[in-house]
Amino acid sequence: MAVREPAAGLPGLGRDEEAALLFERAHYRHDPRWLLPMSPRLCLACALELLPEPSVSLVRKKHVLSGFRDALMRHASLVMQLVAQDQRVCIHFISMLFGLLRNVEDGSITDLCIEVLIQLTTQLKLEQTIHCLLDECHKELCNMPSMRGSLATLTLLGKLVDAIPALADKLVMEHSDLMEHLLRGLVYPSEGVQASVCYLYGKLYSSPVAAEMLLGHFREKLCPLFLSTMDGAQTKELKINCLGLLRQLLKYDLFVSMIMNKSVLVESTESVEGPPGETSLPLVLKKLLLSRDETLQVASAHCITAVLLHSPVKHAPAFIHADIPEFLFEHLSSSSEVLVWSSYNCLILLAEEPLFFSKCHTVYGIESVVRSLQGILRMNNTELHKQGLLLFAQILTRQPEEIRLFTSSAMCRDAGRALQEAVNSPVLEVAAEAVKAISAFLRKDHQSALPVLYKELQALLKAMLSRCADFSQTPLNWRPLGHASSRDSEKAILRRGRFLLSTLEGFRNACRLAVEFQNEPSAQENPFTAPSAEKEDTLEAFSEFLLSACDSLCIPMVMRYSEQATHPALMEVFLSVLHSLFVIVPHMKEKFSKKLAASSFIQLTLELKARFCSGLSHSALNQVCSSFLYYMCINLLSAPEKTGPPSQEELSAVSELLQHGLPQISSRSPESLAFLSDRQYVEGATRQRQYCILLLFYLAYIHEDRFVSEAELFMAVRSFLLSLQDQGERPPLVVFRASIYLLAICQDKDGALDEAVVGAIRKLLEGILDLHLVYTHHPLVLRLFLLYPELMSRFGHRVLELWFSWEESICEELDNVASAGQPTLPASLAALFHVLRSSPSTLLILLDLIYSSPVDTAHKVLIVLRTFLRRNEDVQVGGLIRGHFLLILQHLLVEHGSSPSGASGNLPLLLSLLSLVQLRNESEQELDSMAMKLLHQVSKLCGKCSPTDTDILQPSFNFLYWSLHQTTLGSQKRAAAVLLSSTALIELLEKTLALTWAEEGSPRTELLCSAWLLTASFSAQQHDGNLQVHQTLSVELDQVLKALSFPKKKAALLSAAILRFLRTALQQSFSSALVTLLPSGAQPPPAPEDTVLAPLGTSQVLSLVIGLQNLLVQKDPLLSHACVGCLEALLDYLHARSPDIALHVASQPWNRFLLFTLLDAGENSFLRAELLRLMTLFVRFRSSSILSREEVGHVLQGAALADLSTLSSTTLQALRGFFLQVQSMGLLADHRMAQTLQASLEGLSPRASTAQPPLQDMICLGGVAVSLSHIRD
């Protein structure tokens, strides 16, 4: 080292500082190059001379070392340049520092020396310096008689190997004898030395090469000594260094096996202790777990985890026998997240060993796990959340069924609520772990603690499904430019798929739970619920919730996800869920199956099978798909909507067919159609597959899932039927039904089947006992049977009968809207009407149905036919219907001549139809021979009935009445002659009329109305035509008058009919050859003034007038016309016999009050036909007290100003008659009024002559045929 001249001092430094950092008596000789150029101004040469100097105090030496350390830290590069100037100086400096380390006992100086040595060695990176230092350490340890002073050297070695890991291999290879000294240190009674040895061993074993070389050393010497040291450690430093060494050892499987093999387990006793002199690692770690030091507890848990990671099955039993799980469970209540995390890790690995559960550790610790979950979920450590849920899921999954985990429903409730809180976590990973735990939680043995908390389970499932639904609706991440990253999108879709799969697995377990509880009576409902309380917490309510949740959440989620991706595992779980719901809610399985079929699930399942299940791939998915399809098809076939339920035998055959055929189907729709169309010889197994495919298409189509082309399916079914015919096979009934339905549905609306197919269908149908076995209710199926004569002639009657048997509400709707215009027809009726228009002969089948079918079916047919006739007036089918009906009627009278009422309950319906057909005839139409024959047969039928046979007589009387009034005068005379020749009919009318005033046994009012109207018509026709009378008809006049004076309530039509009869009698002056009016019982001698009025008396006339006035006050239009007409006939009758009495009757003051009562407050309210006729009558009989000249003038003036074009022809005729009567009576004195009247007549006469008659003279009121002109005119 160069010597320089003494300096006066160091510039910039104080004297005290200079003295502290420099060795003054030697510094003047040192070359400046050994001096640091910046603070701290250290001189390396001074340090080399000062530190070994015995006379320098330890405090100053410590200060110099501290300054050198600071310089190394601040200016490492400058110091290294300074030290590296001379390698000899460098080695000397290191040797001097090591000597100071060896000779000084002050711990602070020792630590500084070690720190400086480590920094110098690592910064210099000189092999020679490292070898020098290692040699010094080796020499020191070898020359040391005891390990008393070895602490510093051992510490230096440990930190040196820690700083330079490669030294571990060098130390073991080149200084292998040091290991013996380390063993000496490990048994030295100083825990500081032992800690240093363990630290150094830990650094040596951190190197895989060194660890391999030290394998024998560990096996033979170190292992038991180390375990003993670790077991007896008292200081925290030694315990931590032992755990550090253990952590390094536990990285290697061989060392783990050695350590665990040294651990002696005594399994025969309850307490686990090793024999004297040996120590068990589980017991050592257990002791550390019991310490109150969190660091040691965490480190111990880490070591247990490290052991178990090598082989949980192999090493877990030792820890379980040492009751380690018990203390780990206790640590779950710690507030330290690290300790809880570590405990979770250990328990997760221990849970892989069945002994963990058989020793009932989980039963002991489950409450701690649940409480821990509740606690950590309030923290923000999501990794801790995931780990806790993972442990809970492991326990729930692996817990043996025979060992109940939850001993009370309260514990079960707390666990469920913790899971519910976890699944609502905004962190997806946490929610995913929660879903897996929920899936494991939904096990029968976990939920068997009574009472079963179904409402809690519902809330848990609802939370899980809602979380999944929210996640599935989260939009995918988009790039700023609007283009989705395909890779990120795929990852997002995969994440959604995994989450959805876990959710569906949980839901499937809930379904399995519901199925298992169905056989547990105690689990059906909460036994502690009060009898009067609403029972919501029941298995039934839970099952219905599952169905509803699947319908509203599961199915939409899966369908939405399947639009993005399709995963076989997910679909397998999904379909198994749907399958289980058929069992869970058996009373809803048919409805649920129909909804699934209508939602294209048949198509979905077939597409899955075609995509994934070809060959032997995805056999589990194929099995689930086939099973789901099987049960759905059986449910749909068991409760069909449009066909009759199959027999048990048929269902069993179909069941076997589907079970064998469905697993074999894995083709796409075009391939299936081609397979179905194959007309080559088809063997049995292949035919069975065809049957299955056809049934699937049938069930899909019948529920509006038309996923194949109609035209292609039509051709396939056509070929299938021809193939059956070629091979002479008869398919199962349900298959044939499906074929007919698909053929009808898929047929081109304008096309036609070729004769071969029609022949094949007919041949197959002829071998069937009843058509209902293969009938499907659909308008196109009906069209198929009625369109082709070969089918209609043979099966038309039965197919129409079946069609009407299925039409329940439609006929009622038609009946209700019969008078409400023409609403849109349903498709089924439109199809039938189309066939009826194109093939009127079908009407004959409908007539037969009316006659031969049950009453309810016949009534439907009648309603449909009536609607058809009303809507299709251009279709001339009257002759066809009447001719067929004539045959039916003749046949009936021959077979049931004595009592036709017992022949058929549907005869009234046929007669109603006949009346309707008659009503459709145009007015003034000649009656042909068929019509006359019908009149004759109907009159004969009536003559064989009694008045109580109302159902037959009412439509018959309507027909007779319409026939009389809806034809020409010549035909009326012929028809009347035919009817009058039936004495039985006349006798029936007499009996029926007599029942009008009978208190008991009176028929319905409608029949009485028709009888009175018929009698009036017969009497008028006989009188006008002077027809021969074969049987007279007697009526009590007093009873007729009484009936009019005291009419029945709500019988206006009956009063009008009686009035029409009385009017006819008055017009004939009671001289009818047909009707004889008899007095009622003994009568007093008539008064002289009554003789001219005979058979009426004055009192009877007045009574009749009062009765007519009372009836007029009711203001019923039809009844008013009848009253006015009867009053006209009465006054004519009276005027012919006694003009004074006629004038007296016409001038009654009450008539004026009656007239003004009939007038309402409306403008021109007098312009009503019945009022005009009444005023005409008063004018004619000069009743000025009733209607004065001025009032007549007001009427004329109002009529002249009114818009006559709005009046009906009936009113116009009445108004014209009033004008003419006023004019003829000379009631107009002034010329102006005469001109006004003349103008009105000129304007009215053309209108009255050209005005159209009422649109419909023949009407049906309350079931009674009425001719308005007959009542009115």
mmCIF file of C-alpha atoms in Angstrom, residues 886-1148:
data_model
loop_
_atom_site.group_PDB
_atom_site.id
_atom_site.type_symbol
_atom_site.label_atom_id
_atom_site.label_comp_id
_atom_site.label_asym_id
_atom_site.label_seq_id
_atom_site.Cartn_x
_atom_site.Cartn_y
_atom_site.Cartn_z
ATOM 1 C CA LEU A 886 -139.242 -37.643 -46.920
ATOM 2 C CA LEU A 887 -137.611 -41.060 -47.073
ATOM 3 C CA ILE A 888 -136.644 -40.836 -43.406
ATOM 4 C CA LEU A 889 -140.157 -39.778 -42.455
ATOM 5 C CA GLN A 890 -141.811 -42.532 -44.459
ATOM 6 C CA HIS A 891 -139.480 -45.084 -42.928
ATOM 7 C CA LEU A 892 -140.272 -43.787 -39.464
ATOM 8 C CA LEU A 893 -144.047 -43.856 -39.953
ATOM 9 C CA VAL A 894 -143.887 -47.412 -41.224
ATOM 10 C CA GLU A 895 -141.828 -48.671 -38.310
ATOM 11 C CA HIS A 896 -143.302 -46.499 -35.548
ATOM 12 C CA GLY A 897 -146.713 -45.635 -36.884
ATOM 13 C CA SER A 898 -148.539 -45.949 -33.570
ATOM 14 C CA SER A 899 -146.081 -43.892 -31.529
ATOM 15 C CA PRO A 900 -143.691 -41.805 -33.621
ATOM 16 C CA SER A 901 -142.599 -39.879 -30.557
ATOM 17 C CA GLY A 902 -140.667 -42.904 -29.376
ATOM 18 C CA ALA A 903 -138.947 -43.527 -32.708
ATOM 19 C CA SER A 904 -136.025 -41.151 -32.366
ATOM 20 C CA GLY A 905 -135.172 -38.373 -30.004
ATOM 21 C CA ASN A 906 -133.680 -36.497 -32.925
ATOM 22 C CA LEU A 907 -136.869 -36.268 -34.964
ATOM 23 C CA PRO A 908 -137.605 -32.750 -33.656
ATOM 24 C CA LEU A 909 -134.213 -31.658 -34.893
ATOM 25 C CA LEU A 910 -134.949 -33.028 -38.352
ATOM 26 C CA LEU A 911 -138.268 -31.232 -38.399
ATOM 27 C CA SER A 912 -136.531 -28.002 -37.315
ATOM 28 C CA LEU A 913 -134.165 -28.369 -40.238
ATOM 29 C CA LEU A 914 -137.086 -28.989 -42.574
ATOM 30 C CA SER A 915 -138.708 -25.813 -41.319
ATOM 31 C CA LEU A 916 -135.497 -23.915 -41.934
ATOM 32 C CA VAL A 917 -135.272 -25.229 -45.492
ATOM 33 C CA GLN A 918 -138.895 -24.221 -46.020
ATOM 34 C CA LEU A 919 -138.142 -20.759 -44.672
ATOM 35 C CA ARG A 920 -135.377 -20.343 -47.297
ATOM 36 C CA ASN A 921 -137.904 -20.830 -50.140
ATOM 37 C CA GLU A 922 -138.878 -17.831 -52.116
ATOM 38 C CA SER A 923 -142.380 -16.414 -51.683
ATOM 39 C CA GLU A 924 -145.103 -17.202 -54.222
ATOM 40 C CA GLN A 925 -143.422 -20.505 -55.160
ATOM 41 C CA GLU A 926 -145.567 -23.384 -56.377
ATOM 42 C CA LEU A 927 -145.595 -26.485 -54.195
ATOM 43 C CA ASP A 928 -144.327 -29.424 -56.175
ATOM 44 C CA SER A 929 -145.277 -33.043 -55.665
ATOM 45 C CA MET A 930 -142.499 -33.618 -53.165
ATOM 46 C CA ALA A 931 -143.686 -30.676 -51.096
ATOM 47 C CA MET A 932 -147.251 -32.034 -51.147
ATOM 48 C CA LYS A 933 -145.978 -35.461 -50.079
ATOM 49 C CA LEU A 934 -144.061 -33.856 -47.240
ATOM 50 C CA LEU A 935 -147.204 -31.975 -46.158
ATOM 51 C CA HIS A 936 -149.125 -35.197 -46.174
ATOM 52 C CA GLN A 937 -146.464 -37.108 -44.210
ATOM 53 C CA VAL A 938 -145.969 -34.329 -41.659
ATOM 54 C CA SER A 939 -149.719 -34.010 -41.148
ATOM 55 C CA LYS A 940 -149.916 -37.761 -40.616
ATOM 56 C CA LEU A 941 -147.060 -37.517 -38.147
ATOM 57 C CA CYS A 942 -148.856 -34.769 -36.260
ATOM 58 C CA GLY A 943 -152.057 -36.728 -36.217
ATOM 59 C CA LYS A 944 -150.307 -39.599 -34.446
ATOM 60 C CA CYS A 945 -149.002 -37.324 -31.674
ATOM 61 C CA SER A 946 -150.613 -35.974 -28.569
ATOM 62 C CA PRO A 947 -150.501 -32.320 -27.494
ATOM 63 C CA THR A 948 -147.745 -33.208 -25.051
ATOM 64 C CA ASP A 949 -145.359 -34.150 -27.885
ATOM 65 C CA THR A 950 -144.243 -30.553 -28.107
ATOM 66 C CA ASP A 951 -140.771 -31.273 -29.487
ATOM 67 C CA ILE A 952 -142.277 -32.901 -32.566
ATOM 68 C CA LEU A 953 -145.385 -30.767 -32.957
ATOM 69 C CA GLN A 954 -143.699 -27.362 -32.752
ATOM 70 C CA PRO A 955 -141.391 -27.767 -35.785
ATOM 71 C CA SER A 956 -144.173 -29.668 -37.588
ATOM 72 C CA PHE A 957 -146.719 -26.884 -37.056
ATOM 73 C CA ASN A 958 -144.080 -24.363 -38.200
ATOM 74 C CA PHE A 959 -143.531 -26.348 -41.388
ATOM 75 C CA LEU A 960 -147.246 -26.613 -42.084
ATOM 76 C CA TYR A 961 -147.856 -22.938 -41.383
ATOM 77 C CA TRP A 962 -144.965 -21.792 -43.600
ATOM 78 C CA SER A 963 -146.048 -24.137 -46.352
ATOM 79 C CA LEU A 964 -149.509 -22.556 -46.330
ATOM 80 C CA HIS A 965 -148.309 -18.965 -46.359
ATOM 81 C CA GLN A 966 -145.204 -19.177 -48.493
ATOM 82 C CA THR A 967 -146.706 -20.217 -51.782
ATOM 83 C CA THR A 968 -149.112 -19.099 -54.482
ATOM 84 C CA LEU A 969 -152.871 -18.905 -53.959
ATOM 85 C CA GLY A 970 -153.428 -22.033 -56.023
ATOM 86 C CA SER A 971 -150.881 -23.984 -54.029
ATOM 87 C CA GLN A 972 -152.367 -22.664 -50.804
ATOM 88 C CA LYS A 973 -155.729 -24.105 -51.768
ATOM 89 C CA ARG A 974 -154.198 -27.493 -52.643
ATOM 90 C CA ALA A 975 -152.121 -27.550 -49.473
ATOM 91 C CA ALA A 976 -155.139 -26.641 -47.342
ATOM 92 C CA ALA A 977 -157.169 -29.410 -48.958
ATOM 93 C CA VAL A 978 -154.438 -31.953 -48.137
ATOM 94 C CA LEU A 979 -154.229 -30.806 -44.531
ATOM 95 C CA LEU A 980 -157.994 -30.598 -44.006
ATOM 96 C CA SER A 981 -158.276 -34.167 -45.155
ATOM 97 C CA SER A 982 -156.316 -35.275 -42.083
ATOM 98 C CA THR A 983 -159.018 -35.702 -39.463
ATOM 99 C CA ALA A 984 -156.395 -36.697 -36.924
ATOM 100 C CA LEU A 985 -154.628 -33.373 -37.412
ATOM 101 C CA ILE A 986 -157.896 -31.444 -36.943
ATOM 102 C CA GLU A 987 -158.673 -33.409 -33.789
ATOM 103 C CA LEU A 988 -155.160 -32.685 -32.496
ATOM 104 C CA LEU A 989 -155.668 -28.977 -33.115
ATOM 105 C CA GLU A 990 -158.962 -29.036 -31.241
ATOM 106 C CA LYS A 991 -157.347 -30.741 -28.251
ATOM 107 C CA THR A 992 -154.425 -28.357 -28.334
ATOM 108 C CA LEU A 993 -156.611 -25.236 -28.518
ATOM 109 C CA ALA A 994 -158.652 -26.452 -25.558
ATOM 110 C CA LEU A 995 -155.476 -26.555 -23.477
ATOM 111 C CA THR A 996 -155.104 -22.789 -23.838
ATOM 112 C CA TRP A 997 -157.367 -22.184 -20.861
ATOM 113 C CA ALA A 998 -156.516 -25.366 -19.027
ATOM 114 C CA GLU A 999 -154.913 -24.657 -15.639
ATOM 115 C CA GLU A 1000 -152.877 -27.866 -15.649
ATOM 116 C CA GLY A 1001 -151.227 -29.856 -18.379
ATOM 117 C CA SER A 1002 -151.013 -26.895 -20.713
ATOM 118 C CA PRO A 1003 -148.279 -27.285 -23.346
ATOM 119 C CA ARG A 1004 -145.720 -24.627 -23.990
ATOM 120 C CA THR A 1005 -147.060 -21.250 -25.108
ATOM 121 C CA GLU A 1006 -145.167 -21.557 -28.435
ATOM 122 C CA LEU A 1007 -147.172 -24.623 -29.435
ATOM 123 C CA LEU A 1008 -150.449 -22.899 -28.550
ATOM 124 C CA CYS A 1009 -149.442 -19.928 -30.711
ATOM 125 C CA SER A 1010 -148.768 -22.187 -33.681
ATOM 126 C CA ALA A 1011 -152.051 -24.077 -33.134
ATOM 127 C CA TRP A 1012 -154.151 -20.863 -33.128
ATOM 128 C CA LEU A 1013 -152.347 -19.525 -36.206
ATOM 129 C CA LEU A 1014 -152.787 -22.836 -38.051
ATOM 130 C CA THR A 1015 -156.454 -22.967 -37.140
ATOM 131 C CA ALA A 1016 -156.983 -19.411 -38.357
ATOM 132 C CA SER A 1017 -155.189 -20.262 -41.614
ATOM 133 C CA PHE A 1018 -157.170 -23.473 -42.126
ATOM 134 C CA SER A 1019 -160.441 -21.673 -41.472
ATOM 135 C CA ALA A 1020 -159.623 -18.857 -43.884
ATOM 136 C CA GLN A 1021 -158.486 -21.231 -46.653
ATOM 137 C CA GLN A 1022 -161.534 -23.485 -46.227
ATOM 138 C CA HIS A 1023 -163.930 -20.538 -46.261
ATOM 139 C CA ASP A 1024 -162.307 -18.775 -49.194
ATOM 140 C CA GLY A 1025 -161.926 -21.934 -51.263
ATOM 141 C CA ASN A 1026 -165.114 -23.632 -50.090
ATOM 142 C CA LEU A 1027 -163.069 -26.727 -49.379
ATOM 143 C CA GLN A 1028 -164.522 -29.978 -48.185
ATOM 144 C CA VAL A 1029 -164.460 -30.472 -44.435
ATOM 145 C CA HIS A 1030 -163.895 -33.985 -43.154
ATOM 146 C CA GLN A 1031 -163.745 -33.069 -39.466
ATOM 147 C CA THR A 1032 -165.014 -29.969 -37.705
ATOM 148 C CA LEU A 1033 -163.192 -28.204 -34.945
ATOM 149 C CA SER A 1034 -165.025 -26.840 -31.877
ATOM 150 C CA VAL A 1035 -163.877 -23.845 -29.821
ATOM 151 C CA GLU A 1036 -165.555 -22.259 -26.783
ATOM 152 C CA LEU A 1037 -166.194 -18.637 -27.670
ATOM 153 C CA ASP A 1038 -166.450 -17.473 -24.063
ATOM 154 C CA GLN A 1039 -163.011 -18.929 -23.323
ATOM 155 C CA VAL A 1040 -161.566 -17.143 -26.337
ATOM 156 C CA LEU A 1041 -162.977 -13.822 -25.168
ATOM 157 C CA LYS A 1042 -161.830 -14.509 -21.634
ATOM 158 C CA ALA A 1043 -158.321 -15.291 -22.810
ATOM 159 C CA LEU A 1044 -158.227 -11.922 -24.527
ATOM 160 C CA SER A 1045 -159.674 -10.062 -21.567
ATOM 161 C CA PHE A 1046 -157.303 -11.721 -19.116
ATOM 162 C CA PRO A 1047 -154.213 -12.581 -21.124
ATOM 163 C CA LYS A 1048 -151.342 -14.609 -19.709
ATOM 164 C CA LYS A 1049 -148.222 -12.805 -18.633
ATOM 165 C CA LYS A 1050 -145.472 -12.493 -21.235
ATOM 166 C CA ALA A 1051 -147.704 -14.067 -23.860
ATOM 167 C CA ALA A 1052 -148.094 -11.287 -26.411
ATOM 168 C CA LEU A 1053 -147.605 -13.674 -29.316
ATOM 169 C CA LEU A 1054 -150.298 -16.001 -27.979
ATOM 170 C CA SER A 1055 -152.733 -13.092 -27.678
ATOM 171 C CA ALA A 1056 -151.863 -12.037 -31.239
ATOM 172 C CA ALA A 1057 -152.501 -15.587 -32.500
ATOM 173 C CA ILE A 1058 -155.891 -15.780 -30.741
ATOM 174 C CA LEU A 1059 -156.781 -12.342 -32.105
ATOM 175 C CA ARG A 1060 -155.905 -13.594 -35.611
ATOM 176 C CA PHE A 1061 -158.259 -16.540 -35.067
ATOM 177 C CA LEU A 1062 -161.056 -14.306 -33.727
ATOM 178 C CA ARG A 1063 -160.571 -11.832 -36.562
ATOM 179 C CA THR A 1064 -160.968 -14.664 -39.075
ATOM 180 C CA ALA A 1065 -164.158 -15.785 -37.322
ATOM 181 C CA LEU A 1066 -165.549 -12.217 -37.319
ATOM 182 C CA GLN A 1067 -164.680 -11.771 -40.977
ATOM 183 C CA GLN A 1068 -166.605 -14.983 -41.706
ATOM 184 C CA SER A 1069 -169.493 -13.822 -39.477
ATOM 185 C CA PHE A 1070 -168.982 -17.015 -37.423
ATOM 186 C CA SER A 1071 -170.169 -19.082 -40.378
ATOM 187 C CA SER A 1072 -167.065 -21.284 -40.896
ATOM 188 C CA ALA A 1073 -167.758 -24.860 -41.934
ATOM 189 C CA LEU A 1074 -164.537 -25.934 -40.184
ATOM 190 C CA VAL A 1075 -164.700 -24.102 -36.884
ATOM 191 C CA THR A 1076 -167.690 -24.306 -34.632
ATOM 192 C CA LEU A 1077 -167.903 -21.728 -31.827
ATOM 193 C CA LEU A 1078 -169.697 -23.191 -28.842
ATOM 194 C CA PRO A 1079 -171.036 -21.488 -25.731
ATOM 195 C CA SER A 1080 -169.355 -22.419 -22.468
ATOM 196 C CA GLY A 1081 -171.811 -24.412 -20.407
ATOM 197 C CA ALA A 1082 -175.421 -23.296 -19.669
ATOM 198 C CA GLN A 1083 -176.177 -19.804 -20.985
ATOM 199 C CA PRO A 1084 -179.135 -17.542 -19.984
ATOM 200 C CA PRO A 1085 -181.577 -16.617 -22.743
ATOM 201 C CA PRO A 1086 -180.135 -13.775 -24.897
ATOM 202 C CA ALA A 1087 -181.612 -10.276 -24.603
ATOM 203 C CA PRO A 1088 -183.641 -9.037 -27.602
ATOM 204 C CA GLU A 1089 -180.894 -6.572 -28.618
ATOM 205 C CA ASP A 1090 -178.308 -9.390 -28.503
ATOM 206 C CA THR A 1091 -180.098 -11.517 -31.007
ATOM 207 C CA VAL A 1092 -178.781 -9.574 -33.967
ATOM 208 C CA LEU A 1093 -175.228 -9.899 -32.639
ATOM 209 C CA ALA A 1094 -175.359 -13.653 -32.076
ATOM 210 C CA PRO A 1095 -173.345 -15.519 -31.180
ATOM 211 C CA LEU A 1096 -171.906 -12.443 -29.445
ATOM 212 C CA GLY A 1097 -173.707 -10.495 -26.771
ATOM 213 C CA THR A 1098 -173.479 -6.802 -26.066
ATOM 214 C CA SER A 1099 -171.614 -7.385 -22.848
ATOM 215 C CA GLN A 1100 -169.198 -9.672 -24.639
ATOM 216 C CA VAL A 1101 -168.621 -7.029 -27.290
ATOM 217 C CA LEU A 1102 -167.876 -4.371 -24.715
ATOM 218 C CA SER A 1103 -165.674 -6.754 -22.788
ATOM 219 C CA LEU A 1104 -163.798 -7.620 -25.983
ATOM 220 C CA VAL A 1105 -163.315 -3.927 -26.787
ATOM 221 C CA ILE A 1106 -161.897 -3.281 -23.324
ATOM 222 C CA GLY A 1107 -159.608 -6.290 -23.745
ATOM 223 C CA LEU A 1108 -158.391 -4.978 -27.086
ATOM 224 C CA GLN A 1109 -157.737 -1.561 -25.553
ATOM 225 C CA ASN A 1110 -155.716 -3.119 -22.755
ATOM 226 C CA LEU A 1111 -153.686 -5.143 -25.220
ATOM 227 C CA LEU A 1112 -152.999 -2.072 -27.330
ATOM 228 C CA VAL A 1113 -151.625 -0.224 -24.325
ATOM 229 C CA GLN A 1114 -148.826 -2.842 -24.117
ATOM 230 C CA LYS A 1115 -147.378 -1.242 -27.294
ATOM 231 C CA ASP A 1116 -146.104 -4.519 -28.658
ATOM 232 C CA PRO A 1117 -145.854 -3.938 -32.461
ATOM 233 C CA LEU A 1118 -147.095 -7.362 -33.573
ATOM 234 C CA LEU A 1119 -149.827 -7.465 -30.909
ATOM 235 C CA SER A 1120 -150.917 -3.910 -31.819
ATOM 236 C CA HIS A 1121 -151.375 -4.909 -35.459
ATOM 237 C CA ALA A 1122 -153.421 -7.914 -34.374
ATOM 238 C CA CYS A 1123 -155.578 -5.803 -32.047
ATOM 239 C CA VAL A 1124 -156.283 -3.154 -34.666
ATOM 240 C CA GLY A 1125 -157.119 -5.835 -37.249
ATOM 241 C CA CYS A 1126 -159.480 -7.550 -34.797
ATOM 242 C CA LEU A 1127 -161.092 -4.214 -33.898
ATOM 243 C CA GLU A 1128 -161.631 -3.490 -37.606
ATOM 244 C CA ALA A 1129 -163.279 -6.890 -38.102
ATOM 245 C CA LEU A 1130 -165.381 -6.438 -34.959
ATOM 246 C CA LEU A 1131 -166.698 -3.010 -36.024
ATOM 247 C CA ASP A 1132 -167.430 -4.356 -39.510
ATOM 248 C CA TYR A 1133 -169.338 -7.245 -37.923
ATOM 249 C CA LEU A 1134 -171.257 -4.893 -35.621
ATOM 250 C CA HIS A 1135 -171.968 -2.338 -38.376
ATOM 251 C CA ALA A 1136 -173.458 -5.061 -40.576
ATOM 252 C CA ARG A 1137 -175.885 -6.107 -37.786
ATOM 253 C CA SER A 1138 -176.390 -2.971 -35.707
ATOM 254 C CA PRO A 1139 -174.862 0.303 -36.910
ATOM 255 C CA ASP A 1140 -175.843 2.025 -33.679
ATOM 256 C CA ILE A 1141 -173.884 -0.438 -31.570
ATOM 257 C CA ALA A 1142 -170.929 -0.145 -33.944
ATOM 258 C CA LEU A 1143 -171.043 3.659 -33.663
ATOM 259 C CA HIS A 1144 -171.394 3.394 -29.911
ATOM 260 C CA VAL A 1145 -168.358 1.180 -29.663
ATOM 261 C CA ALA A 1146 -166.312 3.396 -31.963
ATOM 262 C CA SER A 1147 -167.275 6.541 -30.037
ATOM 263 C CA GLN A 1148 -166.344 5.330 -26.557
#
